[in-house]
Tab-separated table of C-alpha atoms and ligand atoms in Angstrom:
chain	number	residue	atom	x	y	z
A	1	UNK	CA	-19.718	-9.775	-28.329
A	2	UNK	CA	-17.465	-11.027	-25.817
A	3	UNK	CA	-14.833	-11.621	-28.516
A	4	UNK	CA	-15.133	-7.908	-29.803
A	5	UNK	CA	-14.604	-6.656	-25.979
A	6	UNK	CA	-11.704	-9.046	-25.274
A	7	UNK	CA	-10.136	-7.881	-28.517
A	8	UNK	CA	-10.640	-4.260	-27.423
A	9	UNK	CA	-9.219	-5.018	-24.203
A	10	UNK	CA	-5.976	-6.588	-25.646
A	11	UNK	CA	-5.822	-3.656	-27.976
A	12	UNK	CA	-5.787	-1.108	-25.148
A	13	UNK	CA	-3.300	-3.002	-23.388
A	14	UNK	CA	-0.965	-3.490	-26.304
A	15	UNK	CA	-1.010	0.109	-27.233
A	16	UNK	CA	-0.162	1.341	-23.817
A	17	UNK	CA	-3.375	3.166	-23.266
A	18	UNK	CA	-5.229	2.615	-19.785
A	19	UNK	CA	-8.037	0.468	-19.003
A	20	UNK	CA	-10.654	2.574	-16.959
A	21	UNK	CA	-13.216	1.246	-14.393
A	22	UNK	CA	-16.029	1.127	-16.823
A	23	UNK	CA	-14.217	-0.752	-19.525
A	24	UNK	CA	-14.789	-4.412	-20.001
A	25	UNK	CA	-12.128	-6.634	-18.660
A	26	UNK	CA	-11.450	-10.303	-18.166
A	27	UNK	CA	-12.271	-11.518	-14.734
A	28	UNK	CA	-8.840	-12.756	-14.124
A	29	UNK	CA	-7.554	-9.328	-14.862
A	30	UNK	CA	-10.005	-7.827	-12.219
A	31	UNK	CA	-9.144	-10.682	-9.683
A	32	UNK	CA	-5.392	-9.881	-10.220
A	33	UNK	CA	-5.529	-6.322	-9.667
A	34	UNK	CA	-8.011	-6.508	-6.547
A	35	UNK	CA	-5.629	-9.072	-4.939
A	36	UNK	CA	-2.476	-6.835	-5.896
A	37	UNK	CA	-3.724	-3.662	-4.989
A	38	UNK	CA	-5.280	-4.747	-1.422
A	39	UNK	CA	-2.492	-6.443	-0.882
A	40	UNK	CA	-0.307	-3.351	-1.435
A	41	UNK	CA	-2.821	-1.195	0.469
A	42	UNK	CA	-2.645	-3.659	3.537
A	43	UNK	CA	1.176	-3.249	3.268
A	44	UNK	CA	0.863	0.681	3.568
A	45	UNK	CA	-1.438	0.288	6.514
A	46	UNK	CA	0.521	-2.450	8.537
A	47	UNK	CA	3.718	-0.754	7.532
A	48	UNK	CA	2.758	2.144	9.872
A	49	UNK	CA	3.335	-0.168	12.830
A	50	UNK	CA	7.254	-0.613	13.024
A	51	UNK	CA	7.683	3.088	12.558
A	52	UNK	CA	4.813	4.176	14.719
A	53	UNK	CA	6.372	2.464	17.396
A	54	UNK	CA	8.906	5.324	17.668
A	55	UNK	CA	7.023	8.201	17.254
A	56	UNK	CA	6.814	8.681	21.057
A	57	UNK	CA	10.466	8.115	21.328
A	58	UNK	CA	11.839	10.242	18.711
A	59	UNK	CA	15.216	11.779	19.845
A	60	UNK	CA	14.154	15.367	18.897
A	61	UNK	CA	11.063	17.473	17.883
A	62	UNK	CA	12.424	17.507	14.243
A	63	UNK	CA	12.619	13.924	13.871
A	64	UNK	CA	9.357	13.499	15.598
A	65	UNK	CA	7.612	15.673	13.092
A	66	UNK	CA	9.184	14.019	10.185
A	67	UNK	CA	8.455	10.696	11.340
A	68	UNK	CA	4.848	11.650	12.247
A	69	UNK	CA	4.462	12.968	8.463
A	70	UNK	CA	6.105	9.828	7.121
A	71	UNK	CA	3.703	7.487	8.863
A	72	UNK	CA	0.521	9.744	8.349
A	73	UNK	CA	1.586	9.476	4.367
A	74	UNK	CA	1.587	5.864	4.755
A	75	UNK	CA	-2.013	5.890	5.830
A	76	UNK	CA	-2.867	8.010	2.958
A	77	UNK	CA	-1.243	5.651	0.564
A	78	UNK	CA	-3.432	2.744	2.141
A	79	UNK	CA	-6.517	5.088	1.475
A	80	UNK	CA	-5.916	5.818	-2.275
A	81	UNK	CA	-5.176	2.115	-2.948
A	82	UNK	CA	-8.373	0.895	-1.047
A	83	UNK	CA	-10.206	3.459	-3.356
A	84	UNK	CA	-8.496	1.932	-6.401
A	85	UNK	CA	-10.040	-1.450	-5.248
A	86	UNK	CA	-13.386	-0.015	-5.062
A	87	UNK	CA	-13.325	1.084	-8.628
A	88	UNK	CA	-13.078	-2.506	-9.326
A	89	UNK	CA	-15.875	-3.523	-7.387
A	90	UNK	CA	-14.225	-4.686	-4.223
A	91	UNK	CA	-15.559	-3.603	-0.687
A	92	UNK	CA	-13.180	-1.998	1.429
A	93	UNK	CA	-14.751	-3.107	4.793
A	94	UNK	CA	-14.406	-6.786	3.406
A	95	UNK	CA	-10.969	-6.369	2.270
A	96	UNK	CA	-9.954	-5.170	5.784
A	97	UNK	CA	-11.815	-8.235	7.197
A	98	UNK	CA	-9.699	-10.668	4.906
A	99	UNK	CA	-6.425	-8.913	6.269
A	100	UNK	CA	-7.301	-9.497	9.865
A	101	UNK	CA	-8.464	-12.875	9.209
A	102	UNK	CA	-5.130	-13.713	7.537
A	103	UNK	CA	-6.907	-14.601	4.256
A	104	UNK	CA	-5.083	-11.793	2.543
A	105	UNK	CA	-1.349	-10.600	2.661
A	106	UNK	CA	0.671	-7.812	3.091
A	107	UNK	CA	4.577	-7.451	2.591
A	108	UNK	CA	6.926	-9.642	4.201
A	109	UNK	CA	9.029	-6.812	5.339
A	110	UNK	CA	6.503	-5.668	8.010
A	111	UNK	CA	7.008	-8.559	10.073
A	112	UNK	CA	10.427	-7.640	11.219
A	113	UNK	CA	11.013	-5.638	14.541
A	114	UNK	CA	12.364	-2.071	14.944
A	115	UNK	CA	14.837	-2.386	17.797
A	116	UNK	CA	16.708	0.979	17.722
A	117	UNK	CA	16.167	4.547	16.207
A	118	UNK	CA	18.788	3.867	13.402
A	119	UNK	CA	15.933	1.425	12.183
A	120	UNK	CA	13.754	4.499	11.114
A	121	UNK	CA	16.662	5.640	9.005
A	122	UNK	CA	17.350	2.077	7.394
A	123	UNK	CA	13.714	1.571	6.688
A	124	UNK	CA	13.548	4.887	4.967
A	125	UNK	CA	16.664	4.308	2.923
A	126	UNK	CA	16.311	0.485	2.256
A	127	UNK	CA	12.780	-0.353	2.678
A	128	UNK	CA	11.190	2.916	0.882
A	129	UNK	CA	13.938	2.641	-1.417
A	130	UNK	CA	12.890	-0.986	-2.362
A	131	UNK	CA	9.391	0.217	-2.501
A	132	UNK	CA	10.288	3.107	-5.152
A	133	UNK	CA	12.236	0.330	-7.347
A	134	UNK	CA	8.807	-1.874	-7.222
A	135	UNK	CA	6.379	1.171	-7.652
A	136	UNK	CA	8.029	3.384	-10.346
A	137	UNK	CA	7.253	1.196	-12.894
A	138	UNK	CA	3.784	0.697	-11.587
A	139	UNK	CA	3.152	4.366	-12.443
A	140	UNK	CA	2.874	2.879	-16.087
A	141	UNK	CA	0.570	-0.175	-15.143
A	142	UNK	CA	-2.080	-0.835	-17.405
A	143	UNK	CA	-5.121	-0.093	-14.991
A	144	UNK	CA	-5.838	3.635	-14.867
A	145	UNK	CA	-6.663	4.404	-11.258
A	146	UNK	CA	-3.943	2.217	-9.867
A	147	UNK	CA	-1.303	4.046	-12.128
A	148	UNK	CA	-2.414	7.277	-11.179
A	149	UNK	CA	-2.385	6.604	-7.432
A	150	UNK	CA	1.098	5.373	-7.859
A	151	UNK	CA	2.427	8.664	-9.466
A	152	UNK	CA	1.324	10.447	-6.084
A	153	UNK	CA	2.593	7.651	-3.950
A	154	UNK	CA	6.168	7.590	-5.500
A	155	UNK	CA	6.545	11.371	-4.903
A	156	UNK	CA	5.850	10.741	-1.321
A	157	UNK	CA	8.204	7.727	-1.132
A	158	UNK	CA	11.065	9.786	-2.648
A	159	UNK	CA	10.887	12.072	0.623
A	160	UNK	CA	10.641	8.774	2.703
A	161	UNK	CA	13.673	7.674	1.486
A	162	UNK	CA	15.597	10.899	1.624
A	163	UNK	CA	14.500	11.578	5.243
A	164	UNK	CA	16.032	8.067	6.025
A	165	UNK	CA	19.119	8.760	4.468
A	166	UNK	CA	19.564	12.065	5.737
A	167	UNK	CA	19.035	10.502	9.310
A	168	UNK	CA	21.575	7.895	8.829
A	169	UNK	CA	24.215	10.441	7.352
A	170	UNK	CA	23.570	12.466	10.653
A	171	UNK	CA	24.242	9.248	12.837
A	172	UNK	CA	27.322	8.500	10.810
A	173	UNK	CA	28.716	11.841	11.483
A	174	UNK	CA	28.045	11.359	15.287
A	175	UNK	CA	29.650	8.956	17.857
A	176	UNK	CA	31.064	5.342	17.315
A	177	UNK	CA	28.254	3.961	19.231
A	178	UNK	CA	25.740	5.804	16.818
A	179	UNK	CA	27.849	4.517	13.652
A	180	UNK	CA	27.598	0.858	15.189
A	181	UNK	CA	23.890	1.261	15.439
A	182	UNK	CA	23.470	2.001	12.037
A	183	UNK	CA	25.758	-0.694	10.763
A	184	UNK	CA	23.746	-3.193	13.055
A	185	UNK	CA	20.219	-1.940	11.465
A	186	UNK	CA	21.769	-2.333	8.105
A	187	UNK	CA	22.700	-5.876	8.833
A	188	UNK	CA	19.187	-6.771	10.029
A	189	UNK	CA	17.181	-5.233	7.252
A	190	UNK	CA	19.583	-5.797	3.853
A	191	UNK	CA	18.138	-9.468	3.521
A	192	UNK	CA	14.762	-8.750	4.224
A	193	UNK	CA	14.826	-5.793	1.875
A	194	UNK	CA	15.889	-8.054	-0.809
A	195	UNK	CA	13.007	-10.209	-0.275
A	196	UNK	CA	10.528	-7.528	-0.936
A	197	UNK	CA	10.801	-8.146	-4.545
A	198	UNK	CA	9.098	-11.512	-4.192
A	199	UNK	CA	10.646	-14.725	-4.835
A	200	UNK	CA	13.030	-15.591	-7.635
A	201	UNK	CA	11.436	-15.363	-11.001
A	202	UNK	CA	11.419	-19.293	-11.662
A	203	UNK	CA	9.116	-19.577	-8.350
A	204	UNK	CA	6.675	-16.742	-8.926
A	205	UNK	CA	3.663	-18.111	-10.354
A	206	UNK	CA	1.734	-14.826	-11.121
A	207	UNK	CA	4.490	-12.848	-12.976
A	208	UNK	CA	4.056	-14.387	-16.447
A	209	UNK	CA	0.374	-13.226	-16.749
A	210	UNK	CA	0.714	-10.143	-14.995
A	211	UNK	CA	3.482	-9.116	-17.345
A	212	UNK	CA	1.269	-10.004	-20.401
A	213	UNK	CA	-1.695	-7.756	-18.851
A	214	UNK	CA	0.960	-5.044	-18.233
A	215	UNK	CA	-0.134	-4.913	-14.960
A	216	UNK	CA	3.589	-5.658	-13.675
A	217	UNK	CA	6.322	-4.181	-16.019
A	218	UNK	CA	9.565	-5.911	-14.668
A	219	UNK	CA	10.427	-9.317	-13.306
A	220	UNK	CA	11.194	-9.690	-9.492
A	221	UNK	CA	14.853	-10.429	-10.250
A	222	UNK	CA	15.166	-7.575	-12.488
A	223	UNK	CA	14.113	-5.062	-10.220
A	224	UNK	CA	16.193	-6.950	-7.252
A	225	UNK	CA	19.104	-6.437	-9.426
A	226	UNK	CA	18.403	-2.753	-10.099
A	227	UNK	CA	17.914	-2.281	-6.309
A	228	UNK	CA	21.333	-3.975	-5.518
A	229	UNK	CA	23.085	-1.749	-8.038
A	230	UNK	CA	21.465	1.245	-6.911
A	231	UNK	CA	21.965	0.672	-3.072
A	232	UNK	CA	25.913	0.076	-3.448
A	233	UNK	CA	27.196	3.350	-4.283
A	234	UNK	CA	24.562	4.804	-1.562
A	235	UNK	CA	26.207	2.519	1.144
A	236	UNK	CA	29.804	3.370	0.091
A	237	UNK	CA	28.964	7.048	0.446
A	238	UNK	CA	27.338	6.454	3.971
A	239	UNK	CA	30.285	4.595	5.172
A	240	UNK	CA	28.294	0.998	5.700
A	241	UNK	CA	28.692	-2.363	4.521
A	242	UNK	CA	25.878	-4.981	3.442
A	243	UNK	CA	26.017	-8.408	5.240
A	244	UNK	CA	26.794	-10.320	1.858
A	245	UNK	CA	30.132	-11.728	0.985
A	246	UNK	CA	29.346	-12.615	-2.385
A	247	UNK	CA	28.590	-8.941	-3.038
A	248	UNK	CA	30.665	-7.483	-5.806
A	249	UNK	CA	30.898	-5.589	-9.024
A	250	UNK	CA	30.895	-7.955	-12.145
A	251	UNK	CA	32.197	-5.876	-14.939
A	252	UNK	CA	31.250	-8.379	-17.740
A	253	UNK	CA	27.609	-8.294	-16.706
A	254	UNK	CA	27.526	-4.551	-15.790
A	255	UNK	CA	25.906	-5.323	-12.617
A	256	UNK	CA	26.629	-6.359	-9.044
A	257	UNK	CA	26.736	-10.305	-8.435
A	258	UNK	CA	25.092	-10.905	-5.064
A	259	UNK	CA	24.139	-13.997	-2.884
A	260	UNK	CA	20.714	-15.065	-2.425
A	261	UNK	CA	18.276	-14.333	0.537
A	262	UNK	CA	17.218	-17.263	2.869
A	263	UNK	CA	14.207	-18.083	0.700
A	264	UNK	CA	13.079	-20.575	3.518
A	265	UNK	CA	12.900	-17.747	6.001
A	266	UNK	CA	10.840	-15.794	3.489
A	267	UNK	CA	8.259	-18.508	3.083
A	268	UNK	CA	7.936	-18.794	6.735
A	269	UNK	CA	7.175	-15.161	7.188
A	270	UNK	CA	4.788	-14.958	4.146
A	271	UNK	CA	3.137	-18.131	5.792
A	272	UNK	CA	2.360	-16.111	9.037
A	273	UNK	CA	5.349	-17.302	11.138
A	274	UNK	CA	7.652	-14.381	10.830
A	275	UNK	CA	9.026	-12.609	14.173
A	276	UNK	CA	5.893	-10.119	14.245
A	277	UNK	CA	3.138	-11.480	12.228
A	278	UNK	CA	0.790	-12.319	15.136
A	279	UNK	CA	1.428	-8.999	16.853
A	280	UNK	CA	0.781	-6.877	13.692
A	281	UNK	CA	-2.393	-8.648	12.738
A	282	UNK	CA	-3.780	-8.382	16.373
A	283	UNK	CA	-2.922	-4.889	16.517
A	284	UNK	CA	-4.677	-4.108	13.299
A	285	UNK	CA	-7.603	-6.091	14.351
A	286	UNK	CA	-7.942	-4.063	17.726
A	287	UNK	CA	-7.861	-0.737	15.891
A	288	UNK	CA	-10.473	-1.942	13.414
A	289	UNK	CA	-12.538	-2.893	16.382
A	290	UNK	CA	-11.950	0.142	18.531
A	291	UNK	CA	-12.989	2.295	15.418
A	292	UNK	CA	-16.177	0.591	14.759
A	293	UNK	CA	-18.273	3.407	16.546
A	294	UNK	CA	-16.678	6.002	14.181
A	295	UNK	CA	-17.885	3.994	11.267
A	296	UNK	CA	-21.327	3.665	12.696
A	297	UNK	CA	-21.337	7.367	13.397
A	298	UNK	CA	-20.187	8.496	10.060
A	299	UNK	CA	-22.845	6.098	8.560
A	300	UNK	CA	-25.824	7.361	10.706
A	301	UNK	CA	-24.513	11.018	9.716
A	302	UNK	CA	-24.509	10.279	6.107
A	303	UNK	CA	-28.071	8.688	6.256
A	304	UNK	CA	-29.319	11.846	8.327
A	305	UNK	CA	-27.873	14.013	5.629
A	306	UNK	CA	-29.504	12.021	2.684
A	307	UNK	CA	-32.907	12.152	4.686
A	308	UNK	CA	-32.822	16.092	4.896
A	309	UNK	CA	-31.642	16.307	1.444
A	310	UNK	CA	-34.768	14.405	0.454
A	311	UNK	CA	-36.894	16.610	2.780
A	312	UNK	CA	-37.989	13.699	5.062
A	313	UNK	CA	-35.995	14.429	8.056
B	1	FE2	FE1	3.740	4.076	1.225
B	2	FE2	FE1	6.897	5.082	2.373
């Protein structure tokens, strides 16, 4: 029986059809998806903090409205993704507990501080840009609810990237001090952006199985290369440089060569020792605790509605 089910699962994946919540799936597939989607959801929610930090200090009403809309989108992305984990039998409350207890991770990028308003532009351009590179292939991932959530998320991410690039273009047309601010932000965010694709392929323990299950569609190094190639003409148009002396076009490969990020720093940040890890998690924990009354009130309201429907109230 299980052999039949396993064969059907393999066939569905191999034929590029989608696995749906009620379909049989191997336990490892379910566990891998819950881990990956939860990590992705946590990243969206924690990712609101570095930018939320600047909403009250935006330089104009227009910039404030754009930033506010973007940060709200990220909350929405977190919600779609937590909902996708629930179709796999996960409990959203438990996932949040795991995040604030440090048992589940989120993207390393959100552990770096945002020092100037130029960081809002560079995050949109480079960080949301890297997210798009990572996420566009996930629109074809083998698990249906995740793939469908990613289609909507990717549409919103492209607005995030454009608003960032447009902000930087505006600053680059401004004063020398504004141009310097943009270059400084690019210098600080370039290497952490490259780290967003995860460790080099030979150190990425989950890649092979995830590729076989078609959860993941490209390796970390493939996506990193694509991102570098995509970012170079954008940097030239903007008039900024990346802080990598090894970065240059290689006509034989048809790609840019580039240096390696500091992987030691990456593992430190992933291990909880980045510049802002403890602040990010403490902030999330406080928001969760402060929101307890809302969850209790919503549960009480739902129970009351249920009772009145059953004619008991
Ligand atoms: Fe997002
Ligand atoms: Fe985004």
